[in-house]
Amino acid sequence: MSRPVSKFAEWLARASIQDTFGLCGLLALVCWICCSLGRRFRHLPLRLQQVSWRSFFQAPTPGVLQWLDIPTYLQGGVLTVLLIVNIIVISLHAWTWADLQKRAGCLAVTHLVPLCSGFSFSLPAHVYYVERDTFYWAHRWLGRICVLHCLLHGSVLGENARNTSLGAPLAIPLLAGCSLVSILPWTLAAILRRWPQLGLKVHYMLASIATGALFYHLIDRVSSYRWVLLGGICAGCAWSAGTCLHTMWFHGSWRITSRRALARSFNQFLWLDIAVPMGWEAQPGQYVQLWMPRSGVRSFLQLPSFYVASVDTVHNAPGPPTTRTLRIVTRPRPGVTGRIAQAADHATYSTIHFPVCVLGPYGHPPNLGQYGTIVFVLEDIGLFRALPFIRHLVQESRSRRNTVRRLEVLWQVRLKHFSESPIMLGCFAVSCAYRNRPPPLGGG
């Protein structure tokens, strides 16, 4: 018998009934996932020669993994590697249960450092060249692994509670652990889809409570990891300051300038026109975030994202133009965007003016000029994110600056009293979008 197998047999002989039941439950879960994958992909070997590895890793996962917040196989592989690394680190040379608990506490503090990304994820995602949704996903899973380490380390409280009363030394770490565990329900997709702004505010509040209580606990224990947590807090403050400096750099001003926005609600979309300096550049596919501190207390704590639809130069007076018009669009959701859209619907001429601060632009759009045929498969508001791409590609193709010769757009939307197939619906919607696009907000 090999050494790992003999060690596992010795551990199994000494394991308690709780550990045995936990191991059986884990094996049952693994068997269930394997059976689900086997039923779904039993014909996969016949199609492997026709599917590239890149397409396979980007393909959506089965329903079970989707429910577990693992949308693609690439993200599933990254998560598997992350879990294996954590298991190896926490169990390597840990001879007693106390060593395991202590190391879990150290890993919990270590995982908190990458979670401190400032008040917005846009700048870290922009710097690391990753999609914002991918950054959200990594943030959620790092937080969940951190909570697991906290629960494992928190089992020390059960042993200490037998000998001491539940006073301040135990109440502070218990508060930190309960705050971290309470964040988990607010990361579910159903909650984020229905109450995004409420979930964000509750998340920030619970994270602040947990960080403060944990920092006090580390200082009270005179742990060297208090400096690690302090470094994470400083990194979060640095990301927040970097977001402001990034905005000042693009706007050519050493202060965050408030600009006048003209809003209009059209066909369940919220359009905004903002005058920006001539040197302000935004590429197709990028997005910006708006800060509206003068629109109320609730708007002060929100940073809604808007897709860049176009950046056009407007000639309103003789002489060279000094400003450009930034047109951005989003789908109104519960919160500040919903209130702005409702106010624009009830206003005179269906437009309203209000001051905003523009943060961004963010994102690194792909270079599509190297392909001959491009197919856009779009859904809902994604069309308006692709319209700048389409216009840019057509202009460069006419001037022979790219190799694009064919563009196909499939747009799926939901229209009432329309029962055609999704493909026909997309073609109909694309033709309507070009014929019935909203007029300029300034009239005309």
GROMACS .gro file of C-alpha atoms in nm:
model
  444
    1MET     CA    1   0.000   0.000   0.000
    2SER     CA    2   0.138   0.340  -0.100
    3ARG     CA    3   0.213   0.603   0.162
    4PRO     CA    4  -0.075   0.844   0.073
    5VAL     CA    5  -0.325   0.557   0.076
    6SER     CA    6  -0.195   0.432   0.412
    7LYS     CA    7  -0.219   0.783   0.560
    8PHE     CA    8  -0.575   0.814   0.432
    9ALA     CA    9  -0.662   0.475   0.583
   10GLU     CA   10  -0.519   0.582   0.920
   11TRP     CA   11  -0.712   0.910   0.907
   12LEU     CA   12  -1.032   0.726   0.817
   13ALA     CA   13  -0.983   0.490   1.111
   14ARG     CA   14  -0.947   0.784   1.352
   15ALA     CA   15  -1.216   1.001   1.188
   16SER     CA   16  -1.523   1.097   1.383
   17ILE     CA   17  -1.877   1.027   1.270
   18GLN     CA   18  -1.915   1.389   1.151
   19ASP     CA   19  -1.606   1.364   0.929
   20THR     CA   20  -1.728   1.033   0.788
   21PHE     CA   21  -2.069   1.176   0.701
   22GLY     CA   22  -1.902   1.483   0.547
   23LEU     CA   23  -1.679   1.264   0.329
   24CYS     CA   24  -1.977   1.057   0.216
   25GLY     CA   25  -2.169   1.373   0.129
   26LEU     CA   26  -1.875   1.506  -0.072
   27LEU     CA   27  -1.845   1.178  -0.264
   28ALA     CA   28  -2.219   1.181  -0.335
   29LEU     CA   29  -2.198   1.538  -0.468
   30VAL     CA   30  -1.903   1.448  -0.693
   31CYS     CA   31  -2.087   1.143  -0.828
   32TRP     CA   32  -2.398   1.351  -0.895
   33ILE     CA   33  -2.201   1.614  -1.088
   34CYS     CA   34  -2.017   1.343  -1.286
   35CYS     CA   35  -2.345   1.172  -1.378
   36SER     CA   36  -2.498   1.502  -1.488
   37LEU     CA   37  -2.195   1.582  -1.702
   38GLY     CA   38  -2.196   1.229  -1.844
   39ARG     CA   39  -2.561   1.247  -1.949
   40ARG     CA   40  -2.512   1.587  -2.108
   41PHE     CA   41  -2.189   1.511  -2.292
   42ARG     CA   42  -2.221   1.140  -2.374
   43HIS     CA   43  -2.186   1.225  -2.746
   44LEU     CA   44  -1.894   1.463  -2.690
   45PRO     CA   45  -1.615   1.224  -2.812
   46LEU     CA   46  -1.783   1.212  -3.155
   47ARG     CA   47  -1.767   1.592  -3.185
   48LEU     CA   48  -1.425   1.669  -3.036
   49GLN     CA   49  -1.262   1.680  -3.381
   50GLN     CA   50  -1.500   1.960  -3.487
   51VAL     CA   51  -1.467   2.176  -3.173
   52SER     CA   52  -1.156   2.372  -3.081
   53TRP     CA   53  -1.029   2.389  -2.727
   54ARG     CA   54  -1.097   2.763  -2.718
   55SER     CA   55  -1.463   2.707  -2.806
   56PHE     CA   56  -1.487   2.429  -2.550
   57PHE     CA   57  -1.352   2.641  -2.264
   58GLN     CA   58  -1.581   2.930  -2.355
   59ALA     CA   59  -1.890   2.708  -2.386
   60PRO     CA   60  -2.161   2.738  -2.118
   61THR     CA   61  -2.167   2.475  -1.845
   62PRO     CA   62  -2.464   2.250  -1.754
   63GLY     CA   63  -2.747   2.374  -1.536
   64VAL     CA   64  -2.598   2.235  -1.214
   65LEU     CA   65  -2.274   2.429  -1.257
   66GLN     CA   66  -2.466   2.738  -1.369
   67TRP     CA   67  -2.658   2.725  -1.041
   68LEU     CA   68  -2.322   2.703  -0.859
   69ASP     CA   69  -2.209   3.026  -1.034
   70ILE     CA   70  -1.969   2.853  -1.276
   71PRO     CA   71  -2.083   2.986  -1.616
   72THR     CA   72  -1.803   2.850  -1.843
   73TYR     CA   73  -1.558   2.560  -1.838
   74LEU     CA   74  -1.263   2.799  -1.829
   75GLN     CA   75  -1.394   2.956  -1.509
   76GLY     CA   76  -1.462   2.608  -1.373
   77GLY     CA   77  -1.100   2.511  -1.438
   78VAL     CA   78  -0.971   2.829  -1.272
   79LEU     CA   79  -1.192   2.764  -0.969
   80THR     CA   80  -1.074   2.402  -0.948
   81VAL     CA   81  -0.709   2.511  -0.950
   82LEU     CA   82  -0.783   2.775  -0.685
   83LEU     CA   83  -0.953   2.521  -0.458
   84ILE     CA   84  -0.673   2.266  -0.502
   85VAL     CA   85  -0.410   2.528  -0.415
   86ASN     CA   86  -0.605   2.629  -0.103
   87ILE     CA   87  -0.642   2.266   0.007
   88ILE     CA   88  -0.270   2.201  -0.039
   89VAL     CA   89  -0.167   2.518   0.144
   90ILE     CA   90  -0.401   2.462   0.438
   91SER     CA   91  -0.315   2.094   0.487
   92LEU     CA   92   0.058   2.087   0.410
   93HIS     CA   93   0.257   2.005   0.726
   94ALA     CA   94  -0.049   2.067   0.946
   95TRP     CA   95  -0.017   1.786   1.200
   96THR     CA   96  -0.291   1.888   1.443
   97TRP     CA   97  -0.640   2.037   1.422
   98ALA     CA   98  -0.513   2.351   1.596
   99ASP     CA   99  -0.252   2.403   1.322
  100LEU     CA  100  -0.525   2.365   1.059
  101GLN     CA  101  -0.747   2.621   1.231
  102LYS     CA  102  -0.463   2.869   1.269
  103ARG     CA  103  -0.363   2.837   0.906
  104ALA     CA  104  -0.726   2.882   0.797
  105GLY     CA  105  -0.735   3.213   0.983
  106CYS     CA  106  -0.417   3.327   0.807
  107LEU     CA  107  -0.559   3.231   0.467
  108ALA     CA  108  -0.884   3.413   0.544
  109VAL     CA  109  -0.694   3.737   0.603
  110THR     CA  110  -0.481   3.677   0.292
  111HIS     CA  111  -0.791   3.631   0.073
  112LEU     CA  112  -0.929   3.962   0.198
  113VAL     CA  113  -0.644   4.157   0.035
  114PRO     CA  114  -0.752   4.107  -0.332
  115LEU     CA  115  -1.112   4.179  -0.228
  116CYS     CA  116  -1.015   4.537  -0.136
  117SER     CA  117  -1.058   4.689  -0.482
  118GLY     CA  118  -1.194   5.034  -0.396
  119PHE     CA  119  -1.541   5.173  -0.450
  120SER     CA  120  -1.554   5.058  -0.814
  121PHE     CA  121  -1.440   4.746  -1.001
  122SER     CA  122  -1.401   4.934  -1.330
  123LEU     CA  123  -1.043   5.054  -1.287
  124PRO     CA  124  -0.901   4.718  -1.159
  125ALA     CA  125  -1.074   4.534  -1.445
  126HIS     CA  126  -0.938   4.793  -1.689
  127VAL     CA  127  -0.583   4.762  -1.554
  128TYR     CA  128  -0.584   4.380  -1.548
  129TYR     CA  129  -0.734   4.357  -1.901
  130VAL     CA  130  -1.029   4.142  -1.796
  131GLU     CA  131  -1.399   4.179  -1.851
  132ARG     CA  132  -1.593   4.345  -1.574
  133ASP     CA  133  -1.823   4.042  -1.534
  134THR     CA  134  -1.518   3.815  -1.502
  135PHE     CA  135  -1.380   4.043  -1.231
  136TYR     CA  136  -1.717   4.029  -1.051
  137TRP     CA  137  -1.709   3.649  -1.069
  138ALA     CA  138  -1.353   3.627  -0.931
  139HIS     CA  139  -1.446   3.869  -0.652
  140ARG     CA  140  -1.746   3.657  -0.553
  141TRP     CA  141  -1.551   3.331  -0.541
  142LEU     CA  142  -1.256   3.475  -0.354
  143GLY     CA  143  -1.504   3.605  -0.099
  144ARG     CA  144  -1.672   3.265  -0.068
  145ILE     CA  145  -1.339   3.089  -0.016
  146CYS     CA  146  -1.252   3.353   0.244
  147VAL     CA  147  -1.580   3.278   0.425
  148LEU     CA  148  -1.500   2.904   0.421
  149HIS     CA  149  -1.163   2.973   0.584
  150CYS     CA  150  -1.336   3.195   0.841
  151LEU     CA  151  -1.583   2.917   0.927
  152LEU     CA  152  -1.299   2.667   0.963
  153HIS     CA  153  -1.103   2.905   1.182
  154GLY     CA  154  -1.419   2.997   1.374
  155SER     CA  155  -1.448   2.645   1.509
  156VAL     CA  156  -1.193   2.764   1.768
  157LEU     CA  157  -1.474   2.969   1.923
  158GLY     CA  158  -1.661   2.650   2.008
  159GLU     CA  159  -1.368   2.518   2.206
  160ASN     CA  160  -1.305   2.852   2.380
  161ALA     CA  161  -1.672   2.903   2.463
  162ARG     CA  162  -1.669   2.590   2.681
  163ASN     CA  163  -1.412   2.743   2.912
  164THR     CA  164  -1.498   3.115   2.897
  165SER     CA  165  -1.811   3.326   2.882
  166LEU     CA  166  -1.913   3.500   2.560
  167GLY     CA  167  -1.746   3.832   2.636
  168ALA     CA  168  -1.570   4.089   2.424
  169PRO     CA  169  -1.277   3.860   2.323
  170LEU     CA  170  -1.523   3.618   2.159
  171ALA     CA  171  -1.792   3.865   2.051
  172ILE     CA  172  -1.562   4.064   1.820
  173PRO     CA  173  -1.447   3.769   1.601
  174LEU     CA  174  -1.802   3.633   1.608
  175LEU     CA  175  -1.926   3.967   1.472
  176ALA     CA  176  -1.666   3.959   1.194
  177GLY     CA  177  -1.756   3.603   1.097
  178CYS     CA  178  -2.132   3.664   1.100
  179SER     CA  179  -2.088   3.976   0.886
  180LEU     CA  180  -1.886   3.785   0.627
  181VAL     CA  181  -2.134   3.497   0.618
  182SER     CA  182  -2.424   3.743   0.581
  183ILE     CA  183  -2.271   3.876   0.258
  184LEU     CA  184  -2.315   3.540   0.081
  185PRO     CA  185  -2.694   3.565   0.019
  186TRP     CA  186  -2.647   3.907  -0.142
  187THR     CA  187  -2.414   3.756  -0.405
  188LEU     CA  188  -2.686   3.533  -0.551
  189ALA     CA  189  -2.785   3.607  -0.910
  190ALA     CA  190  -3.156   3.645  -0.828
  191ILE     CA  191  -3.087   3.914  -0.566
  192LEU     CA  192  -2.837   4.099  -0.786
  193ARG     CA  193  -3.081   4.095  -1.076
  194ARG     CA  194  -3.378   4.225  -0.877
  195TRP     CA  195  -3.219   4.456  -0.617
  196PRO     CA  196  -2.871   4.544  -0.751
  197GLN     CA  197  -2.824   4.874  -0.569
  198LEU     CA  198  -2.968   4.748  -0.239
  199GLY     CA  199  -2.742   4.443  -0.255
  200LEU     CA  200  -2.440   4.662  -0.324
  201LYS     CA  201  -2.510   4.891  -0.027
  202VAL     CA  202  -2.570   4.598   0.210
  203HIS     CA  203  -2.252   4.435   0.082
  204TYR     CA  204  -2.045   4.748   0.152
  205MET     CA  205  -2.197   4.789   0.498
  206LEU     CA  206  -2.136   4.427   0.601
  207ALA     CA  207  -1.786   4.428   0.451
  208SER     CA  208  -1.695   4.743   0.646
  209ILE     CA  209  -1.823   4.592   0.972
  210ALA     CA  210  -1.637   4.265   0.910
  211THR     CA  211  -1.311   4.441   0.819
  212GLY     CA  212  -1.323   4.667   1.125
  213ALA     CA  213  -1.405   4.382   1.364
  214LEU     CA  214  -1.138   4.158   1.213
  215PHE     CA  215  -0.877   4.432   1.233
  216TYR     CA  216  -0.960   4.487   1.602
  217HIS     CA  217  -0.938   4.110   1.662
  218LEU     CA  218  -0.594   4.089   1.497
  219ILE     CA  219  -0.465   4.385   1.699
  220ASP     CA  220  -0.602   4.231   2.018
  221ARG     CA  221  -0.426   3.902   1.938
  222VAL     CA  222  -0.104   4.087   1.840
  223SER     CA  223  -0.104   3.892   1.513
  224SER     CA  224   0.146   3.978   1.241
  225TYR     CA  225  -0.136   3.943   0.987
  226ARG     CA  226  -0.278   4.274   1.105
  227TRP     CA  227  -0.022   4.433   0.873
  228VAL     CA  228  -0.149   4.218   0.586
  229LEU     CA  229  -0.504   4.339   0.645
  230LEU     CA  230  -0.380   4.696   0.679
  231GLY     CA  231  -0.205   4.657   0.344
  232GLY     CA  232  -0.532   4.540   0.187
  233ILE     CA  233  -0.717   4.841   0.328
  234CYS     CA  234  -0.447   5.072   0.192
  235ALA     CA  235  -0.473   4.897  -0.147
  236GLY     CA  236  -0.849   4.962  -0.152
  237CYS     CA  237  -0.791   5.330  -0.076
  238ALA     CA  238  -0.524   5.341  -0.349
  239TRP     CA  239  -0.765   5.193  -0.606
  240SER     CA  240  -1.027   5.452  -0.508
  241ALA     CA  241  -0.776   5.735  -0.544
  242GLY     CA  242  -0.655   5.586  -0.872
  243THR     CA  243  -1.010   5.595  -1.010
  244CYS     CA  244  -1.027   5.969  -0.942
  245LEU     CA  245  -0.678   6.032  -1.087
  246HIS     CA  246  -0.762   5.825  -1.398
  247THR     CA  247  -1.071   6.040  -1.455
  248MET     CA  248  -0.877   6.364  -1.404
  249TRP     CA  249  -0.610   6.251  -1.650
  250PHE     CA  250  -0.860   6.176  -1.926
  251HIS     CA  251  -1.052   6.499  -1.867
  252GLY     CA  252  -0.737   6.711  -1.859
  253SER     CA  253  -0.830   6.866  -1.525
  254TRP     CA  254  -0.691   6.822  -1.174
  255ARG     CA  255  -1.038   6.800  -1.027
  256ILE     CA  256  -1.345   6.594  -1.103
  257THR     CA  257  -1.551   6.836  -1.312
  258SER     CA  258  -1.928   6.830  -1.299
  259ARG     CA  259  -2.082   6.828  -1.648
  260ARG     CA  260  -2.431   6.891  -1.773
  261ALA     CA  261  -2.621   6.584  -1.891
  262LEU     CA  262  -2.931   6.579  -2.110
  263ALA     CA  263  -3.140   6.266  -2.050
  264ARG     CA  264  -3.417   6.116  -2.256
  265SER     CA  265  -3.607   5.789  -2.216
  266PHE     CA  266  -3.682   5.623  -2.549
  267ASN     CA  267  -3.834   5.278  -2.603
  268GLN     CA  268  -3.736   5.156  -2.252
  269PHE     CA  269  -3.378   5.280  -2.295
  270LEU     CA  270  -3.217   5.570  -2.111
  271TRP     CA  271  -3.008   5.795  -2.336
  272LEU     CA  272  -2.774   6.065  -2.207
  273ASP     CA  273  -2.589   6.336  -2.398
  274ILE     CA  274  -2.289   6.488  -2.216
  275ALA     CA  275  -2.054   6.759  -2.343
  276VAL     CA  276  -1.691   6.650  -2.299
  277PRO     CA  277  -1.360   6.816  -2.403
  278MET     CA  278  -1.224   6.768  -2.756
  279GLY     CA  279  -0.930   6.564  -2.628
  280TRP     CA  280  -1.159   6.312  -2.460
  281GLU     CA  281  -1.146   5.982  -2.651
  282ALA     CA  282  -1.368   5.677  -2.615
  283GLN     CA  283  -1.340   5.363  -2.825
  284PRO     CA  284  -1.636   5.153  -2.942
  285GLY     CA  285  -1.736   4.898  -2.681
  286GLN     CA  286  -1.614   5.094  -2.379
  287TYR     CA  287  -1.830   5.209  -2.090
  288VAL     CA  288  -1.836   5.491  -1.837
  289GLN     CA  289  -1.971   5.532  -1.485
  290LEU     CA  290  -2.166   5.836  -1.367
  291TRP     CA  291  -2.151   5.988  -1.022
  292MET     CA  292  -2.445   6.217  -0.941
  293PRO     CA  293  -2.384   6.361  -0.592
  294ARG     CA  294  -2.634   6.646  -0.642
  295SER     CA  295  -2.926   6.418  -0.728
  296GLY     CA  296  -2.990   6.305  -0.371
  297VAL     CA  297  -2.842   6.092  -0.096
  298ARG     CA  298  -2.932   5.764  -0.267
  299SER     CA  299  -2.774   5.875  -0.594
  300PHE     CA  300  -2.461   5.985  -0.407
  301LEU     CA  301  -2.386   5.621  -0.318
  302GLN     CA  302  -2.439   5.476  -0.668
  303LEU     CA  303  -2.219   5.452  -0.978
  304PRO     CA  304  -2.438   5.328  -1.265
  305SER     CA  305  -2.264   5.205  -1.581
  306PHE     CA  306  -2.350   5.332  -1.930
  307TYR     CA  307  -2.234   5.197  -2.266
  308VAL     CA  308  -2.070   5.442  -2.506
  309ALA     CA  309  -2.292   5.473  -2.814
  310SER     CA  310  -2.100   5.750  -2.993
  311VAL     CA  311  -1.866   6.047  -2.945
  312ASP     CA  312  -1.948   6.312  -3.206
  313THR     CA  313  -1.817   6.661  -3.271
  314VAL     CA  314  -2.091   6.925  -3.279
  315HIS     CA  315  -2.045   7.255  -3.467
  316ASN     CA  316  -2.281   7.503  -3.301
  317ALA     CA  317  -2.082   7.825  -3.344
  318PRO     CA  318  -1.831   7.970  -3.592
  319GLY     CA  319  -1.474   7.870  -3.528
  320PRO     CA  320  -1.314   7.543  -3.424
  321PRO     CA  321  -1.524   7.323  -3.192
  322THR     CA  322  -1.420   7.305  -2.829
  323THR     CA  323  -1.638   7.020  -2.704
  324ARG     CA  324  -1.770   6.686  -2.820
  325THR     CA  325  -2.100   6.515  -2.743
  326LEU     CA  326  -2.077   6.184  -2.561
  327ARG     CA  327  -2.390   5.975  -2.613
  328ILE     CA  328  -2.432   5.686  -2.368
  329VAL     CA  329  -2.715   5.439  -2.313
  330THR     CA  330  -2.833   5.190  -2.054
  331ARG     CA  331  -3.139   4.989  -1.963
  332PRO     CA  332  -3.315   5.154  -1.666
  333ARG     CA  333  -3.300   4.938  -1.354
  334PRO     CA  334  -3.431   4.986  -1.000
  335GLY     CA  335  -3.233   5.270  -0.850
  336VAL     CA  336  -3.100   5.594  -0.988
  337THR     CA  337  -3.137   5.502  -1.359
  338GLY     CA  338  -3.500   5.405  -1.305
  339ARG     CA  339  -3.572   5.737  -1.132
  340ILE     CA  340  -3.404   5.936  -1.410
  341ALA     CA  341  -3.599   5.751  -1.679
  342GLN     CA  342  -3.926   5.807  -1.494
  343ALA     CA  343  -3.850   6.178  -1.450
  344ALA     CA  344  -3.764   6.210  -1.821
  345ASP     CA  345  -4.092   6.044  -1.923
  346HIS     CA  346  -4.296   6.294  -1.719
  347ALA     CA  347  -4.092   6.604  -1.810
  348THR     CA  348  -4.170   6.861  -2.077
  349TYR     CA  349  -4.036   6.747  -2.419
  350SER     CA  350  -3.942   6.421  -2.240
  351THR     CA  351  -3.595   6.555  -2.151
  352ILE     CA  352  -3.431   6.665  -1.826
  353HIS     CA  353  -3.099   6.832  -1.739
  354PHE     CA  354  -2.885   6.746  -1.437
  355PRO     CA  355  -2.514   6.762  -1.339
  356VAL     CA  356  -2.302   6.446  -1.350
  357CYS     CA  357  -1.938   6.347  -1.304
  358VAL     CA  358  -1.811   6.106  -1.571
  359LEU     CA  359  -1.569   5.832  -1.456
  360GLY     CA  360  -1.386   5.650  -1.730
  361PRO     CA  361  -1.384   5.537  -2.003
  362TYR     CA  362  -1.303   5.176  -1.916
  363GLY     CA  363  -1.259   4.856  -2.111
  364HIS     CA  364  -1.035   4.723  -2.390
  365PRO     CA  365  -1.243   4.646  -2.701
  366PRO     CA  366  -1.116   4.365  -2.928
  367ASN     CA  367  -0.954   4.437  -3.264
  368LEU     CA  368  -1.210   4.312  -3.517
  369GLY     CA  369  -1.048   4.465  -3.826
  370GLN     CA  370  -0.838   4.154  -3.892
  371TYR     CA  371  -1.137   3.934  -3.981
  372GLY     CA  372  -1.318   3.909  -4.314
  373THR     CA  373  -1.665   3.815  -4.187
  374ILE     CA  374  -1.798   3.925  -3.849
  375VAL     CA  375  -2.122   3.799  -3.694
  376PHE     CA  376  -2.270   3.996  -3.403
  377VAL     CA  377  -2.508   3.789  -3.188
  378LEU     CA  378  -2.672   4.046  -2.963
  379GLU     CA  379  -2.946   4.058  -2.707
  380ASP     CA  380  -3.141   4.354  -2.574
  381ILE     CA  381  -2.918   4.655  -2.498
  382GLY     CA  382  -2.614   4.479  -2.642
  383LEU     CA  383  -2.704   4.619  -2.986
  384PHE     CA  384  -2.624   4.973  -2.878
  385ARG     CA  385  -2.289   4.857  -2.745
  386ALA     CA  386  -2.214   4.706  -3.088
  387LEU     CA  387  -2.337   4.999  -3.300
  388PRO     CA  388  -2.008   5.195  -3.257
  389PHE     CA  389  -1.820   4.881  -3.363
  390ILE     CA  390  -2.034   4.848  -3.674
  391ARG     CA  391  -1.996   5.212  -3.775
  392HIS     CA  392  -1.619   5.207  -3.711
  393LEU     CA  393  -1.573   4.885  -3.911
  394VAL     CA  394  -1.780   5.016  -4.203
  395GLN     CA  395  -1.584   5.343  -4.216
  396GLU     CA  396  -1.247   5.165  -4.210
  397SER     CA  397  -1.364   4.910  -4.467
  398ARG     CA  398  -1.463   5.187  -4.708
  399SER     CA  399  -1.119   5.344  -4.673
  400ARG     CA  400  -0.946   5.003  -4.713
  401ARG     CA  401  -0.793   5.013  -4.365
  402ASN     CA  402  -0.921   4.670  -4.256
  403THR     CA  403  -1.008   4.335  -4.411
  404VAL     CA  404  -1.377   4.327  -4.313
  405ARG     CA  405  -1.602   4.255  -4.610
  406ARG     CA  406  -1.919   4.124  -4.447
  407LEU     CA  407  -2.113   4.209  -4.130
  408GLU     CA  408  -2.406   4.009  -3.997
  409VAL     CA  409  -2.613   4.123  -3.699
  410LEU     CA  410  -2.859   3.899  -3.514
  411TRP     CA  411  -3.043   4.091  -3.245
  412GLN     CA  412  -3.293   3.919  -3.017
  413VAL     CA  413  -3.532   4.144  -2.828
  414ARG     CA  414  -3.866   4.104  -2.654
  415LEU     CA  415  -4.153   4.285  -2.821
  416LYS     CA  416  -4.515   4.250  -2.715
  417HIS     CA  417  -4.769   4.104  -2.960
  418PHE     CA  418  -4.493   3.963  -3.182
  419SER     CA  419  -4.484   3.585  -3.219
  420GLU     CA  420  -4.221   3.530  -3.488
  421SER     CA  421  -3.906   3.325  -3.435
  422PRO     CA  422  -3.609   3.481  -3.253
  423ILE     CA  423  -3.405   3.511  -3.575
  424MET     CA  424  -3.684   3.685  -3.764
  425LEU     CA  425  -3.745   3.901  -3.459
  426GLY     CA  426  -3.380   4.000  -3.455
  427CYS     CA  427  -3.375   4.095  -3.823
  428PHE     CA  428  -3.696   4.295  -3.780
  429ALA     CA  429  -3.556   4.473  -3.473
  430VAL     CA  430  -3.229   4.562  -3.646
  431SER     CA  431  -3.409   4.719  -3.941
  432CYS     CA  432  -3.636   4.912  -3.702
  433ALA     CA  433  -3.338   5.031  -3.501
  434TYR     CA  434  -3.185   5.201  -3.803
  435ARG     CA  435  -3.510   5.351  -3.929
  436ASN     CA  436  -3.652   5.456  -3.592
  437ARG     CA  437  -3.342   5.545  -3.395
  438PRO     CA  438  -3.400   5.833  -3.147
  439PRO     CA  439  -3.346   6.182  -3.284
  440PRO     CA  440  -3.074   6.406  -3.138
  441LEU     CA  441  -3.168   6.519  -2.790
  442GLY     CA  442  -3.114   6.881  -2.880
  443GLY     CA  443  -3.385   6.863  -3.142
  444GLY     CA  444  -3.374   6.808  -3.517
   0.00000   0.00000   0.00000
